[in-house]
Amino acid sequence: MYLATRLVQCGVHHLFGLPGDFNLSLLDEMLTVDELTWVGSTNELNAAYAADGYARAGRKLGALSTTYGVGEMSAINGIAGAYAEDVPVVQITGFPSTSAAAEGLLLHHTLIDSDYNHFFRAYKEVTAAAAILTAATASRDIDRVLLAAMRESKPVYLAIPTDVAVARVPDSNLRDPLAGPRSDPAALSRFTRDLYARLQGTAEVTVLAGPRLHRRRLEDTVRRLAEVPGVHIASQPGAKAIVDESHPSSLGTYMGAITRSQSAREAVDQAPVLILAGVVLSDLLTGFFSHRFDPRQSVDLGMNEAHIDQTTYYGVTLEDSLNAVESVLHAQRVITEGRPVAPAATNQTVHRKVSGTDISSGSLTQDAFWSRIQAWLPDDAIVIADAGTAFCGALELKMPNNSDLLGQPVWSSIGYTLPATLGTSLAAPEQRSVLFIGDGSAQLTIQELTTILHQGLSPIIFLINNEGYTVERAIQSPHAVYQDVYPWNWTALPGVLAPGIDSVTTVVSTGTELETALETAAATTGKLVFIEVLVPKLDTPSILTELAAGLADANSSA
Protein backbone atom coordinates (compact mmCIF):
# COMPACT_ATOMS: atom_id res chain seq x y z
CA MET A 1 0.00 0.00 0.00
CA TYR A 2 2.89 2.38 0.66
CA LEU A 3 4.02 2.35 -2.96
CA ALA A 4 0.47 2.69 -4.29
CA THR A 5 -0.21 5.64 -2.01
CA ARG A 6 2.99 7.34 -3.10
CA LEU A 7 2.07 6.86 -6.76
CA VAL A 8 -1.36 8.37 -6.20
CA GLN A 9 0.26 11.34 -4.43
CA CYS A 10 2.38 11.78 -7.58
CA GLY A 11 -0.70 11.94 -9.80
CA VAL A 12 -0.76 8.31 -10.93
CA HIS A 13 -4.30 6.87 -10.95
CA HIS A 14 -3.86 4.04 -13.46
CA LEU A 15 -1.42 1.14 -13.21
CA PHE A 16 -0.67 -0.71 -16.44
CA GLY A 17 0.76 -4.18 -16.75
CA LEU A 18 0.24 -7.93 -16.64
CA PRO A 19 0.00 -10.37 -13.72
CA GLY A 20 2.51 -13.14 -13.08
CA ASP A 21 3.09 -15.33 -10.08
CA PHE A 22 5.83 -13.09 -8.71
CA ASN A 23 3.71 -9.91 -8.69
CA LEU A 24 0.31 -11.28 -7.64
CA SER A 25 0.66 -10.44 -3.95
CA LEU A 26 2.12 -7.09 -4.88
CA LEU A 27 -0.90 -6.28 -7.07
CA ASP A 28 -3.32 -7.45 -4.40
CA GLU A 29 -1.72 -5.02 -1.96
CA MET A 30 -1.46 -2.08 -4.35
CA LEU A 31 -5.04 -2.33 -5.57
CA THR A 32 -6.43 -1.94 -2.07
CA VAL A 33 -5.83 1.77 -2.66
CA ASP A 34 -9.09 2.89 -4.24
CA GLU A 35 -7.60 5.78 -6.18
CA LEU A 36 -5.40 3.42 -8.20
CA THR A 37 -7.08 1.58 -11.09
CA TRP A 38 -5.63 -1.51 -12.77
CA VAL A 39 -5.42 -1.43 -16.58
CA GLY A 40 -4.45 -4.86 -17.83
CA SER A 41 -2.49 -4.74 -21.07
CA THR A 42 -2.10 -7.40 -23.74
CA ASN A 43 1.67 -7.60 -23.29
CA GLU A 44 4.34 -5.95 -21.20
CA LEU A 45 5.84 -3.90 -24.03
CA ASN A 46 2.47 -2.31 -24.68
CA ALA A 47 2.08 -1.64 -20.95
CA ALA A 48 5.37 0.26 -20.97
CA TYR A 49 4.29 2.28 -24.01
CA ALA A 50 0.93 3.03 -22.38
CA ALA A 51 2.61 4.23 -19.18
CA ASP A 52 4.89 6.43 -21.28
CA GLY A 53 1.93 8.02 -23.07
CA TYR A 54 0.15 8.45 -19.73
CA ALA A 55 3.11 10.33 -18.26
CA ARG A 56 3.44 12.58 -21.31
CA ALA A 57 -0.23 13.56 -21.34
CA GLY A 58 -0.16 15.61 -18.18
CA ARG A 59 0.74 13.25 -15.33
CA LYS A 60 3.89 13.50 -13.24
CA LEU A 61 4.61 9.81 -13.68
CA GLY A 62 3.44 6.68 -15.49
CA ALA A 63 3.63 3.25 -13.88
CA LEU A 64 3.46 -0.41 -14.86
CA SER A 65 3.90 -3.71 -13.08
CA THR A 66 5.22 -6.98 -14.51
CA THR A 67 6.53 -10.24 -13.23
CA TYR A 68 10.22 -11.06 -12.93
CA GLY A 69 12.35 -11.99 -15.94
CA VAL A 70 10.00 -12.80 -18.79
CA GLY A 71 7.68 -9.89 -18.00
CA GLU A 72 10.17 -7.17 -17.27
CA MET A 73 12.39 -8.09 -20.21
CA SER A 74 9.39 -7.79 -22.53
CA ALA A 75 8.88 -4.25 -21.21
CA ILE A 76 12.48 -3.08 -21.32
CA ASN A 77 12.31 -1.67 -24.87
CA GLY A 78 9.53 0.64 -23.76
CA ILE A 79 11.53 1.70 -20.71
CA ALA A 80 14.60 2.36 -22.85
CA GLY A 81 12.47 4.58 -25.07
CA ALA A 82 11.23 6.47 -22.03
CA TYR A 83 14.85 6.96 -20.96
CA ALA A 84 15.88 8.29 -24.37
CA GLU A 85 12.89 10.64 -24.46
CA ASP A 86 13.02 11.81 -20.81
CA VAL A 87 9.73 10.32 -19.69
CA PRO A 88 9.33 9.42 -15.97
CA VAL A 89 7.93 5.88 -15.93
CA VAL A 90 8.09 3.53 -12.94
CA GLN A 91 8.75 -0.13 -13.79
CA ILE A 92 7.56 -2.24 -10.84
CA THR A 93 8.78 -5.83 -10.99
CA GLY A 94 7.41 -8.63 -8.86
CA PHE A 95 10.62 -10.33 -7.73
CA PRO A 96 11.18 -13.83 -6.28
CA SER A 97 11.28 -14.05 -2.50
CA THR A 98 14.26 -12.78 -0.56
CA SER A 99 15.09 -16.31 0.63
CA ALA A 100 14.92 -17.78 -2.89
CA ALA A 101 17.33 -15.17 -4.18
CA ALA A 102 19.67 -15.63 -1.22
CA GLU A 103 19.79 -19.40 -1.75
CA GLY A 104 20.12 -19.10 -5.51
CA LEU A 105 17.26 -21.53 -6.15
CA LEU A 106 16.84 -22.55 -9.80
CA LEU A 107 13.38 -21.07 -10.24
CA HIS A 108 11.36 -20.57 -13.41
CA HIS A 109 11.83 -17.20 -15.16
CA THR A 110 15.48 -17.20 -14.07
CA LEU A 111 18.49 -18.01 -16.24
CA ILE A 112 19.14 -21.13 -14.13
CA ASP A 113 22.50 -19.87 -12.90
CA SER A 114 21.50 -18.73 -9.35
CA ASP A 115 22.14 -15.08 -10.26
CA TYR A 116 18.93 -13.15 -9.67
CA ASN A 117 20.36 -9.76 -10.57
CA HIS A 118 20.78 -10.10 -14.34
CA PHE A 119 17.66 -8.10 -15.12
CA PHE A 120 18.26 -5.59 -12.33
CA ARG A 121 21.61 -4.84 -13.95
CA ALA A 122 19.98 -4.55 -17.37
CA TYR A 123 17.47 -2.04 -16.04
CA LYS A 124 20.19 0.03 -14.40
CA GLU A 125 21.40 0.83 -17.92
CA VAL A 126 18.07 2.43 -18.91
CA THR A 127 16.83 4.01 -15.68
CA ALA A 128 17.83 6.93 -13.48
CA ALA A 129 17.55 4.87 -10.28
CA ALA A 130 16.89 1.25 -9.39
CA ALA A 131 16.39 -0.76 -6.22
CA ILE A 132 15.57 -4.27 -5.07
CA LEU A 133 13.53 -3.61 -1.96
CA THR A 134 14.03 -5.07 1.49
CA ALA A 135 11.49 -4.80 4.28
CA ALA A 136 13.90 -2.80 6.42
CA THR A 137 14.44 0.02 3.92
CA ALA A 138 11.45 -0.29 1.56
CA SER A 139 9.80 3.06 2.26
CA ARG A 140 13.07 4.94 2.06
CA ASP A 141 14.07 3.27 -1.21
CA ILE A 142 10.65 3.80 -2.76
CA ASP A 143 10.86 7.52 -2.00
CA ARG A 144 14.44 7.77 -3.26
CA VAL A 145 13.63 6.08 -6.55
CA LEU A 146 10.42 8.03 -7.18
CA LEU A 147 12.22 11.29 -6.40
CA ALA A 148 14.84 10.38 -8.99
CA ALA A 149 12.12 9.84 -11.60
CA MET A 150 10.62 13.26 -10.89
CA ARG A 151 13.91 15.14 -10.67
CA GLU A 152 15.64 13.52 -13.63
CA SER A 153 12.48 13.02 -15.75
CA LYS A 154 13.68 9.50 -16.48
CA PRO A 155 12.26 6.02 -15.88
CA VAL A 156 13.11 4.14 -12.69
CA TYR A 157 12.99 0.52 -11.53
CA LEU A 158 11.63 -1.08 -8.37
CA ALA A 159 11.96 -4.84 -7.80
CA ILE A 160 9.77 -6.05 -4.95
CA PRO A 161 10.29 -9.59 -3.63
CA THR A 162 7.12 -11.54 -2.88
CA ASP A 163 7.74 -11.44 0.88
CA VAL A 164 8.52 -7.72 0.88
CA ALA A 165 5.32 -7.00 -1.06
CA VAL A 166 3.24 -7.97 1.99
CA ALA A 167 5.61 -6.64 4.66
CA ARG A 168 4.44 -3.84 6.95
CA VAL A 169 6.46 -0.63 6.74
CA PRO A 170 6.18 2.72 8.55
CA ASP A 171 3.80 5.14 6.85
CA SER A 172 4.88 8.35 8.57
CA ASN A 173 6.65 9.62 5.43
CA LEU A 174 3.35 9.63 3.58
CA ARG A 175 2.25 12.73 5.48
CA ASP A 176 4.45 14.80 3.15
CA PRO A 177 4.09 14.36 -0.64
CA LEU A 178 7.33 14.02 -2.52
CA ALA A 179 8.72 17.32 -3.73
CA GLY A 180 9.63 17.89 -7.36
CA PRO A 181 12.91 19.30 -8.69
CA ARG A 182 14.50 22.14 -6.72
CA SER A 183 17.33 24.46 -7.62
CA ASP A 184 20.40 25.26 -5.61
CA PRO A 185 19.64 28.84 -4.47
CA ALA A 186 23.21 30.09 -4.83
CA ALA A 187 23.63 28.62 -8.32
CA LEU A 188 20.28 30.05 -9.40
CA SER A 189 21.25 33.46 -8.09
CA ARG A 190 24.54 33.38 -10.04
CA PHE A 191 22.75 32.23 -13.18
CA THR A 192 20.15 35.00 -12.93
CA ARG A 193 22.80 37.65 -12.37
CA ASP A 194 24.91 36.51 -15.33
CA LEU A 195 21.83 36.08 -17.50
CA TYR A 196 20.89 39.69 -16.85
CA ALA A 197 24.33 40.77 -18.04
CA ARG A 198 24.21 38.45 -21.06
CA LEU A 199 20.85 39.83 -22.24
CA GLN A 200 21.56 43.45 -21.40
CA GLY A 201 20.72 45.69 -24.35
CA THR A 202 19.57 42.81 -26.54
CA ALA A 203 16.54 43.73 -28.65
CA GLU A 204 15.88 40.34 -30.24
CA VAL A 205 15.96 36.94 -28.55
CA THR A 206 15.22 33.60 -30.19
CA VAL A 207 14.15 30.66 -28.05
CA LEU A 208 14.44 27.14 -29.44
CA ALA A 209 11.96 25.08 -27.44
CA GLY A 210 12.75 21.39 -27.02
CA PRO A 211 10.79 18.34 -25.88
CA ARG A 212 12.13 18.46 -22.33
CA LEU A 213 9.92 21.47 -21.70
CA HIS A 214 6.92 19.15 -22.02
CA ARG A 215 8.39 16.71 -19.52
CA ARG A 216 8.52 19.46 -16.91
CA ARG A 217 5.04 20.82 -17.79
CA LEU A 218 6.43 24.22 -18.80
CA GLU A 219 4.05 24.96 -21.65
CA ASP A 220 2.42 27.88 -19.84
CA THR A 221 5.79 29.46 -19.06
CA VAL A 222 6.79 29.27 -22.73
CA ARG A 223 3.49 30.83 -23.75
CA ARG A 224 4.03 33.69 -21.34
CA LEU A 225 7.54 34.12 -22.70
CA ALA A 226 6.06 34.44 -26.20
CA GLU A 227 4.27 37.59 -25.01
CA VAL A 228 7.51 39.37 -24.14
CA PRO A 229 8.34 41.93 -26.86
CA GLY A 230 11.28 40.92 -29.00
CA VAL A 231 11.05 37.20 -28.22
CA HIS A 232 10.61 34.70 -31.06
CA ILE A 233 10.04 31.01 -30.42
CA ALA A 234 10.89 28.08 -32.66
CA SER A 235 10.23 24.52 -31.59
CA GLN A 236 11.90 21.21 -32.20
CA PRO A 237 9.70 18.43 -33.62
CA GLY A 238 9.27 16.93 -30.16
CA ALA A 239 7.83 20.25 -28.92
CA LYS A 240 5.77 21.26 -31.93
CA ALA A 241 2.89 23.61 -31.06
CA ILE A 242 4.19 24.36 -27.57
CA VAL A 243 3.21 27.88 -28.62
CA ASP A 244 0.11 28.42 -30.75
CA GLU A 245 1.50 28.26 -34.28
CA SER A 246 -0.58 31.25 -35.36
CA HIS A 247 0.97 33.39 -32.62
CA PRO A 248 3.09 36.29 -34.00
CA SER A 249 6.07 35.13 -31.95
CA SER A 250 6.00 31.60 -33.36
CA LEU A 251 8.64 30.63 -35.89
CA GLY A 252 7.24 27.14 -36.40
CA THR A 253 9.26 23.94 -36.33
CA TYR A 254 13.05 24.01 -36.62
CA MET A 255 14.97 21.02 -38.03
CA GLY A 256 18.20 22.48 -39.35
CA ALA A 257 18.35 22.23 -43.13
CA ILE A 258 14.92 20.54 -43.21
CA THR A 259 13.22 23.59 -41.67
CA ARG A 260 10.33 24.46 -43.99
CA SER A 261 10.76 28.23 -43.72
CA GLN A 262 14.09 29.81 -44.63
CA SER A 263 13.37 32.88 -42.53
CA ALA A 264 12.63 30.68 -39.53
CA ARG A 265 15.87 28.82 -40.01
CA GLU A 266 17.83 32.07 -40.18
CA ALA A 267 16.08 33.36 -37.07
CA VAL A 268 17.52 30.41 -35.15
CA ASP A 269 20.88 29.92 -36.83
CA GLN A 270 21.71 33.63 -36.93
CA ALA A 271 20.06 34.73 -33.69
CA PRO A 272 21.96 37.50 -31.87
CA VAL A 273 20.97 35.69 -28.67
CA LEU A 274 19.81 32.07 -28.82
CA ILE A 275 18.25 30.39 -25.81
CA LEU A 276 18.12 26.60 -26.03
CA ALA A 277 15.30 25.56 -23.71
CA GLY A 278 15.08 21.84 -23.02
CA VAL A 279 16.46 20.94 -26.44
CA VAL A 280 17.79 17.59 -27.66
CA LEU A 281 20.41 17.90 -30.38
CA SER A 282 19.92 14.45 -31.90
CA ASP A 283 20.21 13.57 -35.59
CA LEU A 284 16.53 13.63 -36.58
CA LEU A 285 15.74 16.72 -34.51
CA THR A 286 18.54 18.76 -36.08
CA GLY A 287 18.16 17.66 -39.69
CA PHE A 288 21.18 15.37 -39.34
CA PHE A 289 23.26 17.93 -37.48
CA SER A 290 22.70 20.58 -40.14
CA HIS A 291 22.01 23.27 -37.52
CA ARG A 292 24.32 26.25 -37.91
CA PHE A 293 24.27 27.58 -34.38
CA ASP A 294 26.96 26.79 -31.82
CA PRO A 295 25.43 25.52 -28.54
CA ARG A 296 28.56 26.66 -26.72
CA GLN A 297 27.74 30.26 -27.57
CA SER A 298 24.13 30.11 -26.40
CA VAL A 299 22.12 30.21 -23.21
CA ASP A 300 21.36 26.50 -22.71
CA LEU A 301 18.68 25.45 -20.21
CA GLY A 302 18.95 21.78 -19.28
CA MET A 303 16.91 19.64 -16.92
CA ASN A 304 19.07 20.27 -13.86
CA GLU A 305 21.80 22.61 -14.98
CA ALA A 306 22.11 25.71 -17.12
CA HIS A 307 24.84 27.17 -19.30
CA ILE A 308 25.63 30.68 -20.44
CA ASP A 309 28.14 30.47 -23.24
CA GLN A 310 30.66 28.06 -21.68
CA THR A 311 29.90 28.63 -18.00
CA THR A 312 27.89 25.90 -16.25
CA TYR A 313 25.50 26.48 -13.34
CA TYR A 314 24.99 23.14 -11.66
CA GLY A 315 21.81 22.44 -9.75
CA VAL A 316 19.59 24.91 -11.64
CA THR A 317 16.38 23.27 -12.78
CA LEU A 318 14.72 23.88 -16.13
CA GLU A 319 11.69 25.31 -14.34
CA ASP A 320 13.74 27.95 -12.54
CA SER A 321 16.07 28.81 -15.42
CA LEU A 322 13.13 29.37 -17.78
CA ASN A 323 11.36 31.50 -15.17
CA ALA A 324 14.58 33.48 -14.79
CA VAL A 325 14.67 34.12 -18.55
CA GLU A 326 11.11 35.43 -18.43
CA SER A 327 11.78 37.63 -15.39
CA VAL A 328 15.01 39.08 -16.78
CA LEU A 329 13.48 39.87 -20.16
CA HIS A 330 10.49 41.54 -18.53
CA ALA A 331 12.74 43.51 -16.21
CA GLN A 332 14.96 44.75 -19.00
CA ARG A 333 12.01 45.69 -21.27
CA VAL A 334 14.11 44.52 -24.20
CA ILE A 335 11.89 46.36 -26.68
CA THR A 336 10.31 49.58 -25.51
CA GLU A 337 8.15 50.50 -28.50
CA GLY A 338 5.83 47.65 -29.35
CA ARG A 339 6.42 44.19 -30.70
CA PRO A 340 8.52 43.90 -33.85
CA VAL A 341 7.38 41.71 -36.70
CA ALA A 342 8.59 38.19 -36.09
CA PRO A 343 11.49 37.18 -38.34
CA ALA A 344 9.24 34.51 -39.82
CA ALA A 345 5.99 36.35 -40.38
CA THR A 346 5.40 33.74 -43.05
CA ASN A 347 6.67 31.48 -40.37
CA GLN A 348 5.15 28.09 -40.14
CA THR A 349 5.52 24.92 -42.01
CA VAL A 350 4.93 25.31 -45.73
CA HIS A 351 1.55 23.61 -45.91
CA ARG A 352 0.94 21.89 -49.18
CA LYS A 353 -2.11 22.64 -51.31
CA VAL A 354 -3.86 20.19 -53.56
CA SER A 355 -6.35 20.75 -56.32
CA GLY A 356 -10.04 20.14 -55.96
CA THR A 357 -9.72 17.18 -58.31
CA ASP A 358 -7.06 15.57 -56.15
CA ILE A 359 -8.99 15.97 -52.93
CA SER A 360 -12.40 14.90 -54.24
CA SER A 361 -12.45 12.28 -56.94
CA GLY A 362 -8.90 11.05 -57.39
CA SER A 363 -7.02 8.42 -55.43
CA LEU A 364 -5.57 9.66 -52.18
CA THR A 365 -1.94 10.71 -52.00
CA GLN A 366 0.04 11.76 -48.95
CA ASP A 367 -0.32 15.39 -50.07
CA ALA A 368 -4.07 15.12 -50.40
CA PHE A 369 -4.51 13.28 -47.13
CA TRP A 370 -2.49 15.63 -44.94
CA SER A 371 -3.92 18.73 -46.60
CA ARG A 372 -7.45 17.60 -45.74
CA ILE A 373 -6.39 16.61 -42.22
CA GLN A 374 -5.03 20.14 -41.80
CA ALA A 375 -8.47 21.62 -42.43
CA TRP A 376 -10.24 19.03 -40.26
CA LEU A 377 -8.13 18.75 -37.10
CA PRO A 378 -10.15 19.75 -34.04
CA ASP A 379 -9.00 22.09 -31.30
CA ASP A 380 -7.96 20.64 -27.95
CA ALA A 381 -6.68 17.40 -29.47
CA ILE A 382 -3.72 15.24 -28.56
CA VAL A 383 -2.32 14.20 -31.93
CA ILE A 384 -0.19 11.07 -31.71
CA ALA A 385 1.88 10.07 -34.74
CA ASP A 386 4.03 6.98 -35.13
CA ALA A 387 7.63 7.06 -36.35
CA GLY A 388 8.02 7.26 -40.11
CA THR A 389 5.35 8.36 -42.56
CA ALA A 390 2.83 9.35 -39.90
CA PHE A 391 5.13 11.53 -37.81
CA CYS A 392 6.70 13.23 -40.82
CA GLY A 393 3.27 13.96 -42.27
CA ALA A 394 2.08 15.37 -38.97
CA LEU A 395 5.12 17.66 -38.76
CA GLU A 396 3.81 19.42 -41.87
CA LEU A 397 0.61 20.37 -40.05
CA LYS A 398 -0.11 23.66 -38.39
CA MET A 399 -1.51 22.47 -35.09
CA PRO A 400 -4.86 23.89 -33.95
CA ASN A 401 -5.39 25.74 -30.67
CA ASN A 402 -4.64 23.97 -27.39
CA SER A 403 -3.42 20.86 -29.16
CA ASP A 404 -0.22 18.91 -29.01
CA LEU A 405 1.76 16.52 -31.18
CA LEU A 406 3.11 13.46 -29.40
CA GLY A 407 5.67 11.23 -31.07
CA GLN A 408 8.91 9.44 -30.40
CA PRO A 409 11.44 11.17 -32.67
CA VAL A 410 14.48 10.16 -30.62
CA TRP A 411 13.88 6.46 -29.85
CA SER A 412 11.65 6.01 -32.93
CA SER A 413 10.29 2.59 -31.99
CA ILE A 414 7.56 1.71 -34.45
CA GLY A 415 4.29 0.64 -32.88
CA TYR A 416 4.85 2.84 -29.82
CA THR A 417 1.91 5.13 -30.46
CA LEU A 418 -1.06 2.75 -30.37
CA PRO A 419 -0.50 1.70 -26.74
CA ALA A 420 0.57 5.29 -25.98
CA THR A 421 -2.90 6.35 -27.16
CA LEU A 422 -4.34 4.15 -24.43
CA GLY A 423 -2.20 6.12 -21.96
CA THR A 424 -3.08 9.56 -23.31
CA SER A 425 -6.80 8.75 -23.43
CA LEU A 426 -6.81 7.74 -19.76
CA ALA A 427 -4.54 10.55 -18.58
CA ALA A 428 -6.32 13.36 -20.43
CA PRO A 429 -9.93 12.31 -21.10
CA GLU A 430 -10.93 15.94 -21.64
CA GLN A 431 -8.84 16.00 -24.85
CA ARG A 432 -9.59 13.65 -27.72
CA SER A 433 -6.64 11.55 -28.83
CA VAL A 434 -6.15 11.40 -32.61
CA LEU A 435 -3.71 8.69 -33.73
CA PHE A 436 -1.91 8.39 -37.07
CA ILE A 437 -0.11 5.08 -37.52
CA GLY A 438 1.18 3.03 -40.45
CA ASP A 439 0.19 -0.53 -41.20
CA GLY A 440 3.67 -1.88 -40.52
CA SER A 441 3.85 -0.12 -37.18
CA ALA A 442 0.36 -1.17 -36.16
CA GLN A 443 1.08 -4.85 -36.73
CA LEU A 444 3.47 -4.73 -33.78
CA THR A 445 1.01 -3.47 -31.16
CA ILE A 446 -2.53 -3.52 -32.56
CA GLN A 447 -3.73 -5.97 -29.91
CA GLU A 448 -3.86 -3.06 -27.42
CA LEU A 449 -6.88 -1.87 -29.35
CA THR A 450 -8.85 -4.35 -27.23
CA THR A 451 -7.88 -2.50 -24.05
CA ILE A 452 -8.80 0.85 -25.57
CA LEU A 453 -12.23 -0.47 -26.53
CA HIS A 454 -12.94 -2.30 -23.27
CA GLN A 455 -11.94 0.79 -21.31
CA GLY A 456 -14.68 2.69 -23.12
CA LEU A 457 -12.25 5.14 -24.74
CA SER A 458 -12.98 6.92 -28.00
CA PRO A 459 -9.87 8.03 -29.88
CA ILE A 460 -9.88 8.57 -33.63
CA ILE A 461 -7.39 6.25 -35.34
CA PHE A 462 -6.10 6.75 -38.87
CA LEU A 463 -4.41 3.57 -40.11
CA ILE A 464 -2.25 4.67 -43.04
CA ASN A 465 -2.02 1.58 -45.23
CA ASN A 466 0.85 1.85 -47.67
CA GLU A 467 1.58 -1.85 -47.86
CA GLY A 468 4.62 -2.04 -45.64
CA TYR A 469 7.60 -0.09 -44.39
CA THR A 470 7.52 3.00 -46.59
CA VAL A 471 9.96 4.85 -44.34
CA GLU A 472 12.54 2.11 -44.90
CA ARG A 473 11.73 2.01 -48.63
CA ALA A 474 12.55 5.71 -48.79
CA ILE A 475 15.96 5.05 -47.24
CA GLN A 476 17.11 2.04 -49.23
CA SER A 477 15.96 -0.91 -51.37
CA PRO A 478 12.33 0.15 -51.92
CA HIS A 479 11.35 -3.09 -53.65
CA ALA A 480 13.11 -5.53 -51.30
CA VAL A 481 10.95 -8.33 -50.01
CA TYR A 482 11.63 -7.39 -46.39
CA GLN A 483 9.84 -4.07 -46.88
CA ASP A 484 6.48 -5.81 -47.31
CA VAL A 485 3.96 -6.80 -44.64
CA TYR A 486 1.13 -9.26 -44.99
CA PRO A 487 -2.24 -7.61 -45.67
CA TRP A 488 -4.79 -7.56 -42.85
CA ASN A 489 -8.49 -6.85 -42.73
CA TRP A 490 -7.92 -3.83 -40.56
CA THR A 491 -11.46 -2.58 -40.15
CA ALA A 492 -12.59 -6.02 -38.94
CA LEU A 493 -10.20 -5.87 -35.99
CA PRO A 494 -12.26 -3.74 -33.57
CA GLY A 495 -15.10 -6.26 -33.80
CA VAL A 496 -12.70 -9.19 -33.39
CA LEU A 497 -10.79 -7.65 -30.48
CA ALA A 498 -13.83 -6.32 -28.64
CA PRO A 499 -16.97 -8.19 -29.74
CA GLY A 500 -20.15 -6.46 -28.67
CA ILE A 501 -18.50 -3.05 -28.21
CA ASP A 502 -19.68 -0.55 -30.79
CA SER A 503 -17.18 1.36 -32.91
CA VAL A 504 -17.13 3.13 -36.27
CA THR A 505 -14.86 1.70 -38.97
CA THR A 506 -14.35 2.57 -42.61
CA VAL A 507 -11.86 2.31 -45.48
CA VAL A 508 -11.08 5.34 -47.64
CA SER A 509 -9.11 5.52 -50.88
CA THR A 510 -10.41 8.74 -52.48
CA GLY A 511 -10.89 12.30 -51.38
CA THR A 512 -14.65 11.95 -51.42
CA GLU A 513 -14.54 8.93 -49.13
CA LEU A 514 -12.13 10.73 -46.81
CA GLU A 515 -14.44 13.75 -46.57
CA THR A 516 -17.33 11.54 -45.53
CA ALA A 517 -15.20 9.68 -42.98
CA LEU A 518 -13.94 12.92 -41.44
CA GLU A 519 -17.46 14.27 -41.09
CA THR A 520 -18.49 11.05 -39.35
CA ALA A 521 -15.45 11.14 -37.05
CA ALA A 522 -16.19 14.71 -36.00
CA ALA A 523 -19.81 13.85 -35.25
CA THR A 524 -19.00 10.64 -33.35
CA THR A 525 -17.87 11.54 -29.85
CA GLY A 526 -18.61 8.52 -27.70
CA LYS A 527 -17.09 5.71 -29.74
CA LEU A 528 -13.76 4.71 -31.18
CA VAL A 529 -13.45 5.73 -34.84
CA PHE A 530 -11.11 3.62 -36.98
CA ILE A 531 -10.33 4.89 -40.50
CA GLU A 532 -8.11 2.86 -42.82
CA VAL A 533 -6.50 5.20 -45.38
CA LEU A 534 -5.17 3.61 -48.59
CA VAL A 535 -2.22 5.47 -50.15
CA PRO A 536 0.48 4.43 -52.66
CA LYS A 537 3.26 2.47 -51.04
CA LEU A 538 6.10 4.62 -52.43
CA ASP A 539 4.42 7.97 -51.75
CA THR A 540 5.94 9.92 -48.86
CA PRO A 541 5.53 13.28 -47.14
CA SER A 542 8.25 15.69 -48.24
CA ILE A 543 9.88 15.83 -44.80
CA LEU A 544 10.24 12.06 -44.85
CA THR A 545 11.86 12.23 -48.27
CA GLU A 546 14.49 14.62 -46.91
CA LEU A 547 15.01 12.69 -43.69
CA ALA A 548 15.35 9.43 -45.59
CA ALA A 549 18.00 10.97 -47.82
CA GLY A 550 19.90 12.07 -44.72
CA LEU A 551 19.64 8.62 -43.19
CA ALA A 552 20.81 7.00 -46.40
CA ASP A 553 23.82 9.32 -46.54
CA ALA A 554 24.64 8.69 -42.90
CA ASN A 555 24.42 4.94 -43.33
CA SER A 556 26.56 4.92 -46.46
CA SER A 557 29.14 7.15 -44.77
CA ALA A 558 29.24 4.81 -41.80
mmCIF file of C-alpha atoms in Angstrom, residues 2 5-6 9-10 143 147 171-179 182:
data_model
loop_
_atom_site.group_PDB
_atom_site.id
_atom_site.type_symbol
_atom_site.label_atom_id
_atom_site.label_comp_id
_atom_site.label_asym_id
_atom_site.label_seq_id
_atom_site.Cartn_x
_atom_site.Cartn_y
_atom_site.Cartn_z
ATOM 1 C CA TYR A 2 2.891 2.383 0.665
ATOM 2 C CA THR A 5 -0.213 5.640 -2.010
ATOM 3 C CA ARG A 6 2.993 7.344 -3.103
ATOM 4 C CA GLN A 9 0.262 11.338 -4.435
ATOM 5 C CA CYS A 10 2.383 11.776 -7.578
ATOM 6 C CA ASP A 143 10.858 7.521 -1.997
ATOM 7 C CA LEU A 147 12.215 11.291 -6.396
ATOM 8 C CA ASP A 171 3.799 5.144 6.846
ATOM 9 C CA SER A 172 4.877 8.348 8.568
ATOM 10 C CA ASN A 173 6.655 9.622 5.434
ATOM 11 C CA LEU A 174 3.352 9.633 3.580
ATOM 12 C CA ARG A 175 2.254 12.726 5.482
ATOM 13 C CA ASP A 176 4.448 14.802 3.153
ATOM 14 C CA PRO A 177 4.087 14.363 -0.640
ATOM 15 C CA LEU A 178 7.333 14.017 -2.518
ATOM 16 C CA ALA A 179 8.717 17.324 -3.734
ATOM 17 C CA ARG A 182 14.496 22.136 -6.719
#
